[in-house]
Amino acid sequence: MPKWAESQRNLSRWAELWRSPFRSLPARVTSVVFGATLITSLTVTAISISSTGDFLRSRVDEKFPSILTSASERIDLWYGQREVELGVFAGSEVVSENAAGLAPGVSSTRARRARSEIDRYLTNVLDSFPQYTALFLLDRQGETLLWIGEEKTLPLAMLARATDVTTVALSELVLAGPDPIQIASARVDGNEDLTIHAVLRVESWFDLLSDGDLGPSGEIFVIGADGRYITRTPSRTPGRRYGHPPLGERDALVVAEYDNELGVHVVGSASR
């Protein structure tokens, strides 16, 4: 048979197979096996993706509330220690016994001696407790009788509320200027007219937010009662800030998906 005729026959055979790919039994068996394998592979892949997503979401639902609770407890402990310390300062014999010497009408000699004793004591306290930037005494009218430490102008409303304390109390955290301001206040033992106050170095607890379980993309933010940003997890890229999911009426630790302020879809949770 001429070579051109054999080539023509082969071309005809391939054309016939192309037009009817499933005519032969081997082709049909191969197609069925391939189809079954493909369907099985797609089904397993879909189930795997779904299961992986459910697993990751369950881990997030467990991890986020745990991380927030842990950070909140560390911050609460920091504030609890400050309250205990100020109670000790207010009950100090140096402060309570010399407080009367700061009252109006006291002789200048007694006033100078009382002020010197209290000044020395509070200066030593301030040197020993870096969590405070200043310590000061107020009379019932809110007048400053003694100030030790960094000079700072405090809101008048904050000072007015501070003079009404009966036990150790924390003020609201005010964002005035570049640094947040907060004070702790207590009534001087045995003196109804004097209160002692400490200006807290609020930024000293910022490092307590760090948590290795967050991973490289996770961040914790602290938002004030008025919704304004206070601080964030240390060692993160500056200038970026995520929004936060609103707290429910019961302040439940609910994990939510939402778009942040940059329009990026994120997963987050919020806690008091």
Short mmCIF file of C-alpha atoms in Angstrom, two decimals:
data_model
loop_
_atom_site.label_atom_id
_atom_site.label_comp_id
_atom_site.label_asym_id
_atom_site.label_seq_id
_atom_site.Cartn_x
_atom_site.Cartn_y
_atom_site.Cartn_z
CA MET A 1 0.00 0.00 0.00
CA PRO A 2 1.41 3.39 -0.89
CA LYS A 3 2.57 5.46 2.05
CA TRP A 4 0.17 8.26 1.21
CA ALA A 5 -2.77 5.82 1.37
CA GLU A 6 -1.66 4.50 4.78
CA SER A 7 -1.31 8.04 6.10
CA GLN A 8 -4.80 8.83 4.79
CA ARG A 9 -6.22 5.78 6.60
CA ASN A 10 -4.56 6.79 9.90
CA LEU A 11 -5.95 10.28 9.59
CA SER A 12 -9.40 8.87 8.93
CA ARG A 13 -9.11 6.62 12.00
CA TRP A 14 -8.08 9.54 14.26
CA ALA A 15 -10.85 11.71 12.85
CA GLU A 16 -13.38 8.97 13.58
CA LEU A 17 -12.10 8.62 17.17
CA TRP A 18 -12.26 12.40 17.61
CA ARG A 19 -15.87 12.49 16.39
CA SER A 20 -16.88 9.51 18.55
CA PRO A 21 -14.48 9.41 21.51
CA PHE A 22 -16.63 7.02 23.56
CA ARG A 23 -17.35 4.47 20.86
CA SER A 24 -14.64 2.06 21.97
CA LEU A 25 -14.86 0.17 25.27
CA PRO A 26 -11.38 1.27 26.51
CA ALA A 27 -12.32 4.89 25.90
CA ARG A 28 -15.60 4.51 27.77
CA VAL A 29 -13.92 2.77 30.73
CA THR A 30 -11.19 5.40 30.84
CA SER A 31 -13.76 8.20 30.76
CA VAL A 32 -15.84 6.66 33.56
CA VAL A 33 -12.77 6.13 35.76
CA PHE A 34 -11.54 9.68 35.09
CA GLY A 35 -14.96 11.17 35.79
CA ALA A 36 -15.38 9.22 39.02
CA THR A 37 -11.90 10.22 40.14
CA LEU A 38 -12.53 13.87 39.34
CA ILE A 39 -15.89 13.96 41.16
CA THR A 40 -14.39 12.21 44.18
CA SER A 41 -11.44 14.59 44.24
CA LEU A 42 -13.68 17.66 44.02
CA THR A 43 -15.98 16.33 46.75
CA VAL A 44 -13.10 15.55 49.09
CA THR A 45 -11.57 18.97 48.41
CA ALA A 46 -14.85 20.75 49.15
CA ILE A 47 -15.37 18.80 52.36
CA SER A 48 -11.77 19.43 53.39
CA ILE A 49 -12.05 23.18 52.77
CA SER A 50 -15.33 23.34 54.66
CA SER A 51 -13.96 21.32 57.57
CA THR A 52 -10.79 23.39 57.69
CA GLY A 53 -12.82 26.60 57.71
CA ASP A 54 -15.08 25.31 60.49
CA PHE A 55 -12.05 24.18 62.48
CA LEU A 56 -10.25 27.52 62.10
CA ARG A 57 -13.39 29.47 63.01
CA SER A 58 -13.91 27.33 66.12
CA ARG A 59 -10.30 27.99 67.14
CA VAL A 60 -10.79 31.72 66.62
CA ASP A 61 -14.03 31.65 68.61
CA GLU A 62 -12.11 30.03 71.47
CA LYS A 63 -8.88 32.03 71.20
CA PHE A 64 -10.10 35.61 70.84
CA PRO A 65 -12.22 35.74 74.02
CA SER A 66 -9.40 34.01 75.91
CA ILE A 67 -6.82 36.54 74.69
CA LEU A 68 -9.06 39.50 75.53
CA THR A 69 -9.93 38.11 78.95
CA SER A 70 -6.26 37.55 79.73
CA ALA A 71 -5.28 41.09 78.64
CA SER A 72 -8.18 42.57 80.60
CA GLU A 73 -7.17 40.69 83.73
CA ARG A 74 -3.58 41.95 83.44
CA ILE A 75 -4.78 45.54 83.14
CA ASP A 76 -7.25 45.12 86.02
CA LEU A 77 -4.44 43.75 88.17
CA TRP A 78 -2.29 46.78 87.31
CA TYR A 79 -5.06 49.15 88.38
CA GLY A 80 -5.80 47.08 91.47
CA GLN A 81 -2.19 47.42 92.60
CA ARG A 82 -2.35 51.20 92.14
CA GLU A 83 -5.51 51.41 94.27
CA VAL A 84 -3.88 49.41 97.05
CA GLU A 85 -0.77 51.57 96.95
CA LEU A 86 -2.68 54.85 97.13
CA GLY A 87 -4.65 53.52 100.08
CA VAL A 88 -1.34 52.86 101.83
CA PHE A 89 -0.11 56.39 101.03
CA ALA A 90 -3.34 57.92 102.35
CA GLY A 91 -3.02 55.93 105.58
CA SER A 92 0.63 56.79 106.13
CA GLU A 93 1.33 58.32 109.55
CA VAL A 94 3.53 60.93 107.92
CA VAL A 95 0.62 62.15 105.80
CA SER A 96 -2.21 61.75 108.32
CA GLU A 97 -0.34 63.26 111.28
CA ASN A 98 0.97 66.26 109.33
CA ALA A 99 -2.15 66.90 107.26
CA ALA A 100 -3.64 69.15 109.95
CA GLY A 101 -0.59 71.39 109.66
CA LEU A 102 -1.73 72.37 106.15
CA ALA A 103 -5.08 73.71 107.33
CA PRO A 104 -5.78 77.48 107.17
CA GLY A 105 -4.90 79.43 110.29
CA VAL A 106 -2.03 77.16 111.33
CA SER A 107 1.16 78.92 112.38
CA SER A 108 3.71 79.35 109.65
CA THR A 109 6.30 77.34 111.57
CA ARG A 110 4.00 74.34 111.94
CA ALA A 111 2.84 74.66 108.33
CA ARG A 112 6.41 74.65 107.03
CA ARG A 113 7.31 71.63 109.14
CA ALA A 114 4.19 69.70 108.04
CA ARG A 115 4.76 70.55 104.40
CA SER A 116 8.41 69.52 104.63
CA GLU A 117 7.56 66.15 106.19
CA ILE A 118 4.85 65.33 103.65
CA ASP A 119 7.01 66.62 100.79
CA ARG A 120 9.89 64.36 101.78
CA TYR A 121 7.64 61.32 102.14
CA LEU A 122 5.86 61.79 98.82
CA THR A 123 9.14 62.46 97.02
CA ASN A 124 10.48 59.13 98.27
CA VAL A 125 7.26 57.44 97.20
CA LEU A 126 7.46 58.93 93.72
CA ASP A 127 11.08 57.80 93.35
CA SER A 128 10.10 54.26 94.33
CA PHE A 129 6.96 53.95 92.17
CA PRO A 130 7.55 54.75 88.48
CA GLN A 131 3.88 54.04 87.79
CA TYR A 132 3.11 57.60 88.93
CA THR A 133 4.16 60.92 87.42
CA ALA A 134 2.96 63.12 90.30
CA LEU A 135 1.42 63.06 93.77
CA PHE A 136 -0.59 65.93 95.24
CA LEU A 137 -2.94 67.00 98.02
CA LEU A 138 -6.24 68.87 97.61
CA ASP A 139 -8.43 70.57 100.17
CA ARG A 140 -12.21 70.26 100.13
CA GLN A 141 -12.53 73.25 97.78
CA GLY A 142 -10.21 71.60 95.26
CA GLU A 143 -7.27 73.88 95.94
CA THR A 144 -3.84 72.29 95.51
CA LEU A 145 -1.95 72.32 98.81
CA LEU A 146 1.09 70.32 97.72
CA TRP A 147 2.32 68.96 94.39
CA ILE A 148 5.25 66.57 93.90
CA GLY A 149 6.44 65.45 90.46
CA GLU A 150 5.74 66.44 86.86
CA GLU A 151 3.65 69.57 86.48
CA LYS A 152 0.42 68.83 84.67
CA THR A 153 -2.79 70.78 84.16
CA LEU A 154 -5.74 68.59 85.08
CA PRO A 155 -9.33 69.16 83.95
CA LEU A 156 -11.34 71.05 86.57
CA ALA A 157 -14.19 68.56 86.36
CA MET A 158 -11.77 65.75 87.18
CA LEU A 159 -10.48 67.60 90.24
CA ALA A 160 -13.98 68.43 91.43
CA ARG A 161 -15.02 64.78 91.38
CA ALA A 162 -11.74 63.73 92.98
CA THR A 163 -12.43 65.76 96.15
CA ASP A 164 -15.68 63.87 96.80
CA VAL A 165 -14.11 60.41 97.17
CA THR A 166 -14.69 58.38 100.32
CA THR A 167 -12.60 55.38 99.33
CA VAL A 168 -9.82 54.87 96.80
CA ALA A 169 -11.25 55.69 93.38
CA LEU A 170 -10.05 56.01 89.80
CA SER A 171 -11.02 58.90 87.59
CA GLU A 172 -12.10 58.55 84.00
CA LEU A 173 -9.30 58.36 81.47
CA VAL A 174 -9.17 61.69 79.66
CA LEU A 175 -7.50 62.14 76.29
CA ALA A 176 -6.21 65.69 76.61
CA GLY A 177 -3.18 66.31 74.43
CA PRO A 178 -0.76 63.60 73.30
CA ASP A 179 -0.95 61.56 76.51
CA PRO A 180 -4.00 60.16 78.29
CA ILE A 181 -4.60 61.50 81.81
CA GLN A 182 -5.98 59.54 84.74
CA ILE A 183 -5.70 59.97 88.49
CA ALA A 184 -6.31 57.82 91.54
CA SER A 185 -7.73 59.50 94.64
CA ALA A 186 -8.23 58.70 98.32
CA ARG A 187 -9.23 60.60 101.45
CA VAL A 188 -6.42 61.13 103.93
CA ASP A 189 -7.00 58.97 107.01
CA GLY A 190 -8.49 60.92 109.89
CA ASN A 191 -8.99 64.10 107.86
CA GLU A 192 -12.29 64.91 106.18
CA ASP A 193 -10.93 67.97 104.43
CA LEU A 194 -7.91 66.56 102.58
CA THR A 195 -7.56 64.11 99.72
CA ILE A 196 -4.40 62.61 98.26
CA HIS A 197 -4.10 61.96 94.55
CA ALA A 198 -1.71 60.27 92.14
CA VAL A 199 -1.33 61.01 88.44
CA LEU A 200 -1.00 57.60 86.83
CA ARG A 201 1.59 56.85 84.18
CA VAL A 202 -1.09 55.19 82.07
CA GLU A 203 1.29 54.20 79.28
CA SER A 204 3.19 51.94 81.70
CA TRP A 205 0.53 49.25 81.29
CA PHE A 206 0.49 49.40 77.48
CA ASP A 207 3.05 46.58 77.26
CA LEU A 208 0.55 44.33 79.08
CA LEU A 209 -1.42 44.08 75.84
CA SER A 210 1.21 41.94 74.11
CA ASP A 211 0.14 38.36 73.53
CA GLY A 212 2.12 35.81 71.53
CA ASP A 213 -1.03 33.86 70.65
CA LEU A 214 -2.19 36.66 68.38
CA GLY A 215 0.33 35.84 65.67
CA PRO A 216 1.93 38.34 63.29
CA SER A 217 -1.36 39.72 61.93
CA GLY A 218 -3.31 40.04 65.18
CA GLU A 219 -3.57 43.23 67.22
CA ILE A 220 -5.25 44.39 70.42
CA PHE A 221 -6.63 47.92 70.70
CA VAL A 222 -7.83 49.85 73.72
CA ILE A 223 -10.79 52.11 73.06
CA GLY A 224 -12.05 54.71 75.56
CA ALA A 225 -15.60 54.94 76.85
CA ASP A 226 -16.28 57.66 74.27
CA GLY A 227 -15.10 55.39 71.45
CA ARG A 228 -11.77 57.14 70.95
CA TYR A 229 -8.58 55.19 70.36
CA ILE A 230 -6.16 55.05 73.32
CA THR A 231 -3.45 52.55 72.47
CA ARG A 232 -2.68 49.28 70.73
CA THR A 233 -0.49 46.21 70.96
CA PRO A 234 3.16 47.29 71.14
CA SER A 235 5.69 46.58 68.36
CA ARG A 236 3.17 46.99 65.56
CA THR A 237 3.32 49.17 62.47
CA PRO A 238 2.42 52.71 63.57
CA GLY A 239 -0.43 54.54 61.95
CA ARG A 240 -2.70 51.53 61.39
CA ARG A 241 -5.79 51.14 63.47
CA TYR A 242 -8.66 48.71 63.16
CA GLY A 243 -12.20 49.49 64.16
CA HIS A 244 -13.89 47.20 66.64
CA PRO A 245 -17.13 45.27 66.64
CA PRO A 246 -19.78 46.88 68.87
CA LEU A 247 -20.35 45.37 72.27
CA GLY A 248 -23.71 43.77 72.85
CA GLU A 249 -26.07 44.80 75.61
CA ARG A 250 -24.64 42.08 77.83
CA ASP A 251 -21.04 42.75 76.80
CA ALA A 252 -20.74 39.17 75.57
CA LEU A 253 -17.43 38.16 74.07
CA VAL A 254 -18.75 37.55 70.57
CA VAL A 255 -16.36 37.04 67.66
CA ALA A 256 -17.52 38.96 64.60
CA GLU A 257 -16.47 39.41 61.00
CA TYR A 258 -16.54 42.96 59.70
CA ASP A 259 -14.72 45.47 57.49
CA ASN A 260 -12.18 47.59 59.33
CA GLU A 261 -11.62 51.30 58.83
CA LEU A 262 -9.34 50.54 55.88
CA GLY A 263 -12.03 48.46 54.20
CA VAL A 264 -10.22 45.18 54.89
CA HIS A 265 -12.31 42.21 55.97
CA VAL A 266 -11.17 41.09 59.42
CA VAL A 267 -12.26 38.94 62.35
CA GLY A 268 -12.37 40.56 65.77
CA SER A 269 -13.92 40.66 69.19
CA ALA A 270 -14.38 43.27 71.92
CA SER A 271 -14.57 43.22 75.69
CA ARG A 272 -15.07 45.75 78.48
#
